[in-house]
Every structure is written in structure tokens, then in C-alpha cells.
Amino acid sequence: MTLPNWITFSRLIGIPFLLYLLYSPEPKLQWICVAIFLVASLTDWLDGYLARKLNQISDLGKFLDPLVDKFLVLAPLLVLIELGRVPAWGVFLILARELAIAGWRVSQPKVTGANIWGKLKTVSQIIAIALLIAPLPEWRLIALVAFWISVTLTLISGIIYLLPTNNSDTTDSQKTEIEKN
């Protein structure tokens, strides 16, 4: 197993600790949750960077990385529903988008990287979840606004991902043929 895959796997191992500590009412433990979540989120960037830099892109990594990313986002959101910090239907929209895109990707012959909307979605989710976990009651409204921004960007990125990209999929000879007609 490659170093980037080990980093991805470590992110998966951190999730149960995050979930366990999320139930604690102690601010100190909630800050530990924020730290675990942010470190795990940063390893998502690190494993991809190292895979490209060390030329260690693997089929296992292509499968494991997005799966672990979904666990990292959805697991704390499910606990936050139970704790009454976010509405279930907002989390359902995120879950529905993630499942739809994962299912769509399986049918694609080529795995494509994230576009700017996918990156904005990821960053907004990380910010929202970190704010929702943080023991800052005076920031609850800001955390909820960040959550709804992340839901909106999640839906936008999903729609854009599924839109047909006729211009990029059309070859030059096909374009010439289209122009003739």
C-alpha cells in the first residue's frame, strides 16, 4: 500500500474518534473534535498531492479517497442532526447529491477531477462542519448560514457535474461536421 493510501486510511480511522467525542458537552473535547476534523480534512489534500508528486496514483486510492471523503463529511453531519444543530433535510440534500454523483461516476469510462464548483463545495462543507462542531454558541447563526451555503454549493456542483459537456466531448472532426450542417 502506498503512502498516499495510508494517509487516506488514517483519515478513515480518525472518524470514530471524532464521532465519539462529538457527543461530549465539554468545550475542550469539542475543540479536539474540530482539530481532528480539520487535520483529517487537510490530509485529503495531502494524499492527493503526494499521489501525484510521487507518481503513486492507484486504483485503490481512486476508490478509497472519495469514499473516505464522504464518510468524513456525512458522519459528523449525522451526529449534528441528532444533536439538533442541523436539519435532517439539509443533510439529506448533501447525501442525495453525493450518492447520485458516486453512482454516475461508476458508469463513466474516465474518472475526472474536481472542478472549481466541487472544490468550493468541499471547502464550504469543511468550514460549515468545523463551525457547527466548535463550542461557540454565539456563532450558531453563522455556522447555520455556512451550512446552508455548503448545501447550496453541493447542489450546484452536483448539477454542473451531471450537465452534458457537449463542447469538450465533441472531437474536432465532429465539430467540423456540425459546422457544415
XYZ file of N, CA, C and O in Angstrom:
724
model
N 0.851 -1.175 0.000
C 0.000 0.000 0.000
C 0.899 1.240 0.000
O 1.881 1.289 0.710
N 0.530 2.233 -0.803
C 1.338 3.444 -0.966
C 1.131 4.404 0.205
O 0.149 4.306 0.956
N 2.063 5.344 0.341
C 1.960 6.365 1.388
C 0.653 7.169 1.270
O -0.048 7.353 2.271
N 0.285 7.637 0.068
C -0.991 8.357 -0.027
C -2.188 7.515 0.422
O -3.096 8.027 1.071
N -2.182 6.221 0.128
C -3.282 5.360 0.571
C -3.284 5.190 2.086
O -4.348 5.122 2.694
N -2.105 5.134 2.692
C -2.035 5.063 4.155
C -2.606 6.345 4.778
O -3.302 6.297 5.794
N -2.303 7.472 4.179
C -2.834 8.748 4.686
C -4.354 8.754 4.570
O -5.055 9.162 5.501
N -4.877 8.302 3.435
C -6.327 8.211 3.258
C -6.924 7.290 4.313
O -7.941 7.608 4.940
N -6.288 6.159 4.529
C -6.780 5.189 5.511
C -6.756 5.787 6.924
O -7.670 5.539 7.719
N -5.748 6.590 7.242
C -5.673 7.217 8.569
C -6.852 8.156 8.794
O -7.344 8.307 9.919
N -7.300 8.779 7.719
C -8.476 9.659 7.807
C -9.697 8.844 8.212
O -10.507 9.271 9.025
N -9.805 7.660 7.668
C -10.915 6.766 7.999
C -10.861 6.348 9.464
O -11.888 6.318 10.148
N -9.675 6.070 9.963
C -9.510 5.652 11.356
C -9.877 6.781 12.324
O -10.373 6.532 13.417
N -9.667 8.025 11.935
C -9.978 9.161 12.809
C -11.466 9.411 12.992
O -11.887 10.022 13.980
N -12.290 8.942 12.070
C -13.724 9.235 12.106
C -14.417 8.703 13.361
O -15.188 9.442 13.990
N -14.174 7.459 13.805
C -14.844 7.005 15.040
C -14.497 7.857 16.267
O -15.358 8.107 17.117
N -13.252 8.317 16.356
C -12.865 9.188 17.476
C -13.631 10.504 17.406
O -14.125 11.008 18.422
N -13.737 11.035 16.214
C -14.495 12.265 16.001
C -15.946 12.076 16.436
O -16.496 12.892 17.179
N -16.554 11.006 16.001
C -17.954 10.753 16.328
C -18.159 10.562 17.825
O -19.117 11.080 18.397
N -17.281 9.830 18.462
C -17.400 9.591 19.900
C -17.306 10.900 20.680
O -18.123 11.174 21.560
N -16.326 11.709 20.330
C -16.102 12.963 21.063
C -17.171 14.018 20.771
O -17.378 14.921 21.585
N -17.847 13.917 19.638
C -18.885 14.899 19.308
C -20.018 14.923 20.338
O -20.676 15.943 20.514
N -20.238 13.805 21.008
C -21.323 13.732 21.996
C -20.963 14.375 23.338
O -21.824 14.538 24.183
N -19.715 14.735 23.514
C -19.284 15.321 24.778
C -19.734 16.774 24.888
O -19.563 17.555 23.960
N -20.277 17.146 26.041
C -20.662 18.554 26.223
C -19.482 19.451 26.619
O -19.623 20.664 26.672
N -18.320 18.867 26.896
C -17.165 19.648 27.336
C -16.546 20.420 26.167
O -16.191 19.823 25.151
N -16.418 21.727 26.317
C -15.827 22.538 25.243
C -14.438 22.061 24.822
O -14.115 22.058 23.634
N -13.624 21.617 25.787
C -12.273 21.156 25.462
C -12.323 19.976 24.487
O -11.578 19.938 23.501
N -13.221 19.042 24.724
C -13.342 17.882 23.839
C -13.954 18.262 22.495
O -13.614 17.671 21.461
N -14.821 19.261 22.496
C -15.377 19.731 21.225
C -14.297 20.395 20.375
O -14.288 20.253 19.154
N -13.370 21.104 21.022
C -12.254 21.695 20.275
C -11.343 20.604 19.718
O -10.796 20.750 18.618
N -11.197 19.508 20.468
C -10.427 18.371 19.960
C -11.112 17.808 18.713
O -10.449 17.443 17.735
N -12.445 17.775 18.735
C -13.201 17.330 17.549
C -12.923 18.234 16.354
O -12.734 17.733 15.231
N -12.932 19.520 16.576
C -12.639 20.466 15.495
C -11.246 20.180 14.946
O -11.048 20.124 13.724
N -10.280 19.973 15.852
C -8.902 19.706 15.413
C -8.816 18.401 14.614
O -8.188 18.361 13.549
N -9.459 17.341 15.108
C -9.451 16.058 14.396
C -10.065 16.242 13.005
O -9.522 15.773 12.001
N -11.187 16.934 12.952
C -11.864 17.132 11.678
C -11.006 17.935 10.699
O -10.893 17.582 9.524
N -10.394 19.009 11.175
C -9.581 19.847 10.287
C -8.314 19.127 9.830
O -7.930 19.230 8.659
N -7.674 18.386 10.723
C -6.487 17.615 10.334
C -6.873 16.560 9.297
O -6.199 16.384 8.281
N -7.980 15.866 9.550
C -8.449 14.859 8.586
C -8.770 15.510 7.245
O -8.450 14.953 6.187
N -9.360 16.679 7.276
C -9.683 17.388 6.030
C -8.422 17.785 5.278
O -8.380 17.702 4.046
N -7.400 18.210 6.002
C -6.134 18.580 5.356
C -5.442 17.363 4.746
O -4.772 17.482 3.722
N -5.606 16.192 5.363
C -4.974 15.002 4.789
C -5.605 14.636 3.456
O -4.973 13.954 2.652
N -6.823 15.077 3.210
C -7.438 14.838 1.911
C -6.635 15.534 0.819
O -6.376 14.968 -0.238
N -6.213 16.751 1.075
C -5.361 17.459 0.121
C -3.991 16.783 0.039
O -3.457 16.558 -1.050
N -3.427 16.421 1.197
C -2.082 15.863 1.261
C -1.969 14.548 0.501
O -1.013 14.345 -0.256
N -2.934 13.649 0.673
C -2.805 12.360 -0.011
C -2.866 12.516 -1.530
O -2.130 11.859 -2.263
N -3.704 13.415 -2.006
C -3.767 13.665 -3.449
C -2.489 14.291 -3.974
O -1.974 13.906 -5.035
N -1.971 15.238 -3.222
C -0.722 15.899 -3.614
C 0.423 14.882 -3.696
O 1.166 14.834 -4.677
N 0.550 14.057 -2.660
C 1.622 13.071 -2.636
C 1.455 12.008 -3.717
O 2.439 11.562 -4.319
N 0.217 11.607 -3.971
C -0.017 10.602 -5.016
C 0.473 11.117 -6.371
O 1.105 10.374 -7.131
N 0.195 12.390 -6.647
C 0.647 12.964 -7.919
C 2.165 13.197 -7.912
O 2.860 12.862 -8.866
N 2.664 13.762 -6.836
C 4.096 14.099 -6.734
C 4.977 12.852 -6.778
O 6.020 12.856 -7.430
N 4.564 11.786 -6.089
C 5.357 10.557 -6.024
C 4.975 9.559 -7.115
O 5.465 8.437 -7.113
N 4.074 9.984 -7.996
C 3.578 9.104 -9.064
C 3.043 7.789 -8.476
O 3.410 6.703 -8.929
N 2.217 7.920 -7.431
C 1.657 6.750 -6.755
C 0.125 6.742 -6.829
O -0.542 6.307 -5.897
N -0.402 7.221 -7.935
C -1.846 7.176 -8.147
C -2.213 5.722 -8.381
O -1.603 5.038 -9.201
N -3.189 5.230 -7.604
C -3.551 3.815 -7.701
C -5.063 3.667 -7.801
O -5.823 4.575 -7.438
N -5.482 2.498 -8.264
C -6.917 2.212 -8.321
C -7.515 2.214 -6.913
O -8.628 2.692 -6.719
N -6.758 1.679 -5.942
C -7.248 1.684 -4.557
C -7.455 3.116 -4.078
O -8.477 3.439 -3.463
N -6.514 3.988 -4.378
C -6.631 5.390 -3.982
C -7.794 6.083 -4.654
O -8.514 6.857 -4.022
N -7.997 5.800 -5.939
C -9.114 6.400 -6.669
C -10.454 5.967 -6.085
O -11.433 6.705 -6.145
N -10.496 4.763 -5.543
C -11.725 4.262 -4.923
C -11.861 4.745 -3.486
O -12.910 5.236 -3.074
N -10.776 4.599 -2.711
C -10.824 4.857 -1.276
C -10.969 6.343 -0.940
O -11.739 6.708 -0.045
N -10.243 7.205 -1.643
C -10.231 8.626 -1.300
C -11.620 9.267 -1.335
O -12.033 9.871 -0.342
N -12.380 9.154 -2.428
C -13.701 9.784 -2.405
C -14.662 9.132 -1.410
O -15.501 9.809 -0.832
N -14.507 7.836 -1.182
C -15.361 7.151 -0.210
C -15.105 7.675 1.200
O -16.040 8.013 1.931
N -13.844 7.787 1.562
C -13.490 8.295 2.891
C -13.907 9.760 3.028
O -14.362 10.194 4.094
N -13.780 10.527 1.954
C -14.230 11.926 1.976
C -15.713 12.013 2.342
O -16.123 12.864 3.128
N -16.505 11.135 1.762
C -17.951 11.135 2.040
C -18.214 10.784 3.494
O -19.057 11.402 4.153
N -17.482 9.789 4.019
C -17.631 9.427 5.437
C -17.247 10.599 6.331
O -17.911 10.871 7.327
N -16.152 11.277 5.968
C -15.665 12.389 6.790
C -16.677 13.524 6.867
O -16.811 14.182 7.890
N -17.413 13.757 5.811
C -18.411 14.830 5.793
C -19.740 14.353 6.393
O -20.336 15.028 7.232
N -20.191 13.198 5.967
C -21.535 12.759 6.357
C -21.616 12.253 7.796
O -22.629 12.470 8.459
N -20.566 11.615 8.295
C -20.612 11.080 9.659
C -20.847 12.181 10.706
O -21.777 12.068 11.512
N -20.056 13.253 10.709
C -20.351 14.291 11.709
C -21.686 14.994 11.472
O -22.355 15.387 12.421
N -22.085 15.127 10.206
C -23.380 15.764 9.933
C -24.528 14.937 10.513
O -25.503 15.500 11.039
N -24.416 13.617 10.459
C -25.467 12.774 11.044
C -25.540 12.944 12.557
O -26.623 12.992 13.131
N -24.396 13.057 13.210
C -24.388 13.316 14.658
C -24.948 14.703 14.941
O -25.712 14.895 15.901
N -24.614 15.666 14.099
C -25.124 17.026 14.297
C -26.644 17.089 14.131
O -27.301 17.921 14.771
N -27.217 16.207 13.309
C -28.681 16.105 13.238
C -29.206 15.651 14.593
O -30.131 16.235 15.151
N -28.602 14.590 15.113
C -29.045 14.027 16.398
C -28.905 15.043 17.529
O -29.743 15.093 18.430
N -27.877 15.873 17.454
C -27.664 16.894 18.487
C -28.541 18.129 18.276
O -28.515 19.061 19.073
N -29.297 18.146 17.190
C -30.208 19.252 16.914
C -29.538 20.501 16.365
O -30.113 21.590 16.421
N -28.361 20.367 15.796
C -27.647 21.537 15.280
C -27.911 21.816 13.811
O -27.644 22.928 13.339
N -28.350 20.792 13.070
C -28.674 20.975 11.648
C -29.944 20.213 11.324
O -30.229 19.180 11.932
N -30.728 20.708 10.373
C -31.937 19.979 9.981
C -31.599 18.776 9.096
O -30.710 18.848 8.237
N -32.330 17.706 9.307
C -32.080 16.461 8.576
C -32.245 16.643 7.067
O -31.489 16.066 6.278
N -33.204 17.461 6.653
C -33.445 17.574 5.217
C -32.277 18.246 4.494
O -32.014 17.947 3.330
N -31.556 19.127 5.162
C -30.364 19.733 4.561
C -29.262 18.703 4.364
O -28.617 18.660 3.323
N -29.085 17.857 5.366
C -28.089 16.790 5.268
C -28.527 15.784 4.202
O -27.699 15.266 3.448
N -29.828 15.534 4.110
C -30.334 14.627 3.076
C -29.971 15.137 1.685
O -29.607 14.348 0.806
N -30.059 16.443 1.458
C -29.705 17.001 0.149
C -28.232 16.738 -0.173
O -27.885 16.386 -1.307
N -27.375 16.890 0.832
C -25.951 16.609 0.634
C -25.754 15.128 0.335
O -25.051 14.753 -0.605
N -26.394 14.279 1.136
C -26.278 12.829 0.942
C -26.793 12.407 -0.434
O -26.149 11.619 -1.138
N -27.922 12.958 -0.842
C -28.501 12.613 -2.143
C -27.556 12.999 -3.274
O -27.346 12.221 -4.217
N -26.963 14.161 -3.204
C -26.014 14.599 -4.240
C -24.812 13.671 -4.279
O -24.378 13.250 -5.345
N -24.271 13.351 -3.102
C -23.083 12.505 -3.054
C -23.358 11.114 -3.615
O -22.547 10.564 -4.362
N -24.512 10.545 -3.288
C -24.865 9.222 -3.814
C -25.117 9.273 -5.318
O -24.701 8.370 -6.059
N -25.778 10.328 -5.765
C -26.055 10.459 -7.201
C -24.763 10.579 -8.000
O -24.589 9.912 -9.026
N -23.843 11.391 -7.535
C -22.577 11.574 -8.249
C -21.743 10.292 -8.183
O -21.131 9.888 -9.179
N -21.723 9.635 -7.020
C -20.964 8.379 -6.912
C -21.520 7.335 -7.876
O -20.755 6.640 -8.557
N -22.830 7.236 -7.960
C -23.449 6.299 -8.895
C -23.166 6.660 -10.335
O -22.885 5.793 -11.168
N -23.203 7.942 -10.645
C -22.927 8.399 -12.004
C -21.483 8.112 -12.384
O -21.205 7.676 -13.499
N -20.542 8.343 -11.438
C -19.115 8.129 -11.715
C -18.820 6.678 -12.085
O -17.940 6.407 -12.883
N -19.539 5.754 -11.452
C -19.316 4.333 -11.722
C -19.546 4.014 -13.194
O -18.866 3.160 -13.770
N -20.473 4.722 -13.824
C -20.795 4.435 -15.224
C -19.892 5.170 -16.216
O -20.036 4.983 -17.411
N -18.981 5.977 -15.709
C -18.123 6.764 -16.600
C -16.854 5.998 -16.955
O -16.247 5.364 -16.090
N -16.427 6.065 -18.208
C -15.212 5.356 -18.609
C -13.933 5.991 -18.054
O -12.933 5.339 -17.879
N -14.009 7.279 -17.747
C -12.823 8.000 -17.280
C -13.184 8.790 -16.032
O -14.214 9.459 -15.977
N -12.327 8.715 -15.003
C -12.541 9.483 -13.775
C -12.025 10.891 -14.010
O -10.887 11.081 -14.424
N -12.884 11.874 -13.758
C -12.469 13.264 -13.934
C -12.221 13.900 -12.575
O -12.808 13.509 -11.573
N -11.342 14.871 -12.564
C -11.035 15.570 -11.326
C -12.115 16.577 -10.976
O -13.005 16.865 -11.770
N -12.010 17.090 -9.776
C -12.989 18.061 -9.314
C -12.792 19.391 -10.043
O -11.670 19.831 -10.268
N -13.916 20.024 -10.406
C -13.834 21.356 -10.995
C -13.907 22.389 -9.872
O -13.940 22.041 -8.700
N -13.944 23.644 -10.231
C -13.950 24.706 -9.209
C -15.164 24.591 -8.291
O -15.073 24.843 -7.099
N -16.311 24.168 -8.836
C -17.516 24.038 -8.013
C -17.375 22.909 -7.002
O -17.827 23.024 -5.862
N -16.747 21.825 -7.408
C -16.504 20.724 -6.480
C -15.554 21.125 -5.367
O -15.732 20.760 -4.208
N -14.560 21.927 -5.721
C -13.609 22.401 -4.712
C -14.277 23.384 -3.754
O -14.059 23.336 -2.541
N -15.109 24.285 -4.298
C -15.855 25.212 -3.432
C -16.792 24.457 -2.498
O -16.929 24.805 -1.322
N -17.440 23.424 -3.028
C -18.325 22.576 -2.222
C -17.554 21.984 -1.050
O -17.988 22.070 0.102
N -16.398 21.419 -1.338
C -15.602 20.766 -0.295
C -15.161 21.762 0.770
O -15.307 21.507 1.966
N -14.630 22.890 0.333
C -14.171 23.905 1.290
C -15.343 24.422 2.127
O -15.228 24.575 3.354
N -16.484 24.659 1.499
C -17.644 25.170 2.253
C -18.142 24.136 3.260
O -18.556 24.498 4.365
N -18.105 22.854 2.891
C -18.519 21.810 3.830
C -17.572 21.743 5.025
O -18.016 21.623 6.163
N -16.278 21.841 4.758
C -15.292 21.797 5.846
C -15.496 22.973 6.798
O -15.517 22.804 8.020
N -15.665 24.153 6.247
C -15.881 25.344 7.089
C -17.163 25.191 7.906
O -17.169 25.435 9.118
N -18.243 24.788 7.252
C -19.528 24.661 7.945
C -19.463 23.628 9.060
O -19.922 23.891 10.182
N -18.903 22.477 8.780
C -18.849 21.429 9.807
C -17.953 21.853 10.961
O -18.302 21.652 12.126
N -16.817 22.472 10.667
C -15.942 22.945 11.740
C -16.659 23.966 12.618
O -16.580 23.899 13.854
N -17.389 24.896 12.003
C -18.135 25.890 12.784
C -19.271 25.246 13.590
O -19.547 25.656 14.719
N -19.918 24.246 13.014
C -21.013 23.565 13.720
C -20.510 22.741 14.898
O -21.203 22.592 15.904
N -19.300 22.198 14.779
C -18.719 21.411 15.861
C -18.177 22.300 16.967
O -18.270 21.982 18.143
N -17.606 23.443 16.601
C -16.947 24.332 17.561
C -17.909 24.774 18.658
O -19.065 25.090 18.387
N -17.423 24.797 19.890
C -18.271 25.210 21.014
C -18.379 26.736 21.114
O -17.896 27.351 22.059
N -18.988 27.320 20.113
C -19.148 28.773 20.055
C -20.629 29.100 19.894
O -21.097 29.348 18.777
N -21.384 29.103 20.988
C -22.830 29.337 20.869
C -23.177 30.662 20.188
O -24.173 30.751 19.481
N -22.337 31.665 20.362
C -22.608 32.961 19.742
C -22.395 32.930 18.228
O -22.813 33.856 17.535
N -21.801 31.884 17.717
C -21.569 31.709 16.285
C -22.558 30.751 15.636
O -22.401 30.389 14.484
N -23.580 30.315 16.360
C -24.531 29.326 15.829
C -25.194 29.801 14.536
O -25.347 29.039 13.602
N -25.594 31.064 14.489
C -26.235 31.585 13.283
C -25.255 31.582 12.107
O -25.607 31.173 11.001
N -24.023 31.992 12.360
C -23.000 31.983 11.316
C -22.746 30.546 10.851
O -22.611 30.291 9.646
N -22.701 29.610 11.786
C -22.490 28.204 11.441
C -23.634 27.680 10.579
O -23.412 26.954 9.607
N -24.868 28.051 10.907
C -26.015 27.611 10.102
C -26.009 28.242 8.710
O -26.335 27.576 7.727
N -25.641 29.501 8.626
C -25.530 30.149 7.319
C -24.460 29.430 6.490
O -24.661 29.140 5.309
N -23.327 29.115 7.114
C -22.267 28.377 6.419
C -22.766 27.006 5.971
O -22.439 26.551 4.866
N -23.572 26.364 6.804
C -24.148 25.063 6.441
C -25.017 25.196 5.196
O -24.890 24.404 4.250
N -25.904 26.193 5.169
C -26.805 26.345 4.013
C -26.049 26.773 2.758
O -26.424 26.400 1.646
N -24.982 27.535 2.922
C -24.129 27.856 1.769
C -23.511 26.568 1.232
O -23.479 26.350 0.012
N -23.056 25.692 2.133
C -22.454 24.431 1.682
C -23.491 23.536 1.008
O -23.176 22.862 0.022
N -24.724 23.529 1.515
C -25.786 22.752 0.864
C -26.026 23.290 -0.549
O -26.116 22.521 -1.513
N -26.097 24.597 -0.674
C -26.323 25.225 -1.981
C -25.188 24.906 -2.951
O -25.431 24.508 -4.096
N -23.948 25.063 -2.500
C -22.804 24.760 -3.366
C -22.730 23.271 -3.701
O -22.312 22.899 -4.804
N -23.157 22.429 -2.767
C -23.190 20.982 -3.018
C -24.157 20.669 -4.152
O -23.841 19.894 -5.068
N -25.334 21.287 -4.112
C -26.326 21.047 -5.162
C -25.873 21.631 -6.502
O -26.008 20.987 -7.543
N -25.325 22.837 -6.480
C -24.840 23.461 -7.716
C -23.739 22.603 -8.339
O -23.760 22.323 -9.542
N -22.794 22.170 -7.517
C -21.695 21.366 -8.062
C -22.201 20.037 -8.618
O -21.686 19.550 -9.628
N -23.209 19.466 -7.992
C -23.792 18.221 -8.498
C -24.473 18.412 -9.833
O -24.306 17.611 -10.753
N -25.220 19.482 -9.952
C -25.908 19.773 -11.216
C -24.889 20.017 -12.325
O -25.006 19.479 -13.430
N -23.872 20.815 -12.035
C -22.841 21.098 -13.032
C -22.100 19.821 -13.416
O -21.786 19.599 -14.584
N -21.845 18.964 -12.453
C -21.148 17.709 -12.717
C -21.941 16.833 -13.682
O -21.375 16.159 -14.533
N -23.253 16.850 -13.552
C -24.102 15.985 -14.368
C -24.482 16.586 -15.712
O -24.962 15.873 -16.590
N -24.296 17.897 -15.871
C -24.640 18.526 -17.150
C -23.781 17.961 -18.272
O -22.579 17.754 -18.090
N -24.391 17.726 -19.411
C -23.580 17.235 -20.534
C -22.601 18.311 -20.974
O -22.942 19.487 -21.008
N -21.408 17.893 -21.264
C -20.377 18.832 -21.718
C -20.122 18.569 -23.191
O -19.089 18.044 -23.568
N -21.082 18.968 -23.997
C -21.015 18.685 -25.429
C -19.775 19.271 -26.088
O -19.203 18.674 -26.966
N -19.361 20.455 -25.671
C -18.218 21.089 -26.319
C -16.935 20.319 -26.069
O -16.123 20.144 -26.961
N -16.711 19.839 -24.840
C -15.458 19.149 -24.539
C -15.483 17.706 -25.020
O -14.436 17.113 -25.240
N -16.661 17.120 -25.196
C -16.754 15.734 -25.640
C -16.794 15.610 -27.159
O -16.668 14.525 -27.705
N -16.955 16.702 -27.830
C -17.059 16.677 -29.283
C -15.661 16.789 -29.885
O -14.916 17.699 -29.561
N -15.312 15.871 -30.776
C -13.998 15.911 -31.408
C -13.978 17.001 -32.468
O -15.012 17.514 -32.900
N -12.758 17.335 -32.928
C -12.621 18.370 -33.957
C -13.342 17.969 -35.243
O -13.975 18.803 -35.889
N -13.258 16.682 -35.619
C -13.935 16.258 -36.853
C -15.449 16.345 -36.695
O -16.155 16.698 -37.642
N -15.941 16.051 -35.486
C -17.384 16.174 -35.247
C -17.801 17.640 -35.300
O -18.856 17.973 -35.825
N -16.970 18.515 -34.776
C -17.276 19.942 -34.806
C -17.332 20.441 -36.247
O -18.199 21.224 -36.603
N -16.374 19.976 -37.066
C -16.368 20.377 -38.472
C -17.641 19.901 -39.167
O -18.237 20.626 -39.949
N -18.037 18.661 -38.867
C -19.252 18.092 -39.462
C -20.475 18.898 -39.024
O -21.362 19.189 -39.822
N -20.519 19.280 -37.763
C -21.642 20.066 -37.244
C -21.680 21.427 -37.932
O -22.727 21.927 -38.310
N -20.486 22.047 -38.088
C -20.431 23.358 -38.735
C -20.882 23.327 -40.176
O -21.453 24.276 -40.685
N -20.629 22.192 -40.866
C -21.077 22.056 -42.254
C -22.586 22.036 -42.349
O -23.156 22.513 -43.305
N -23.226 21.452 -41.348
C -24.695 21.334 -41.369
C -25.265 22.593 -40.837
O -26.004 23.315 -41.054
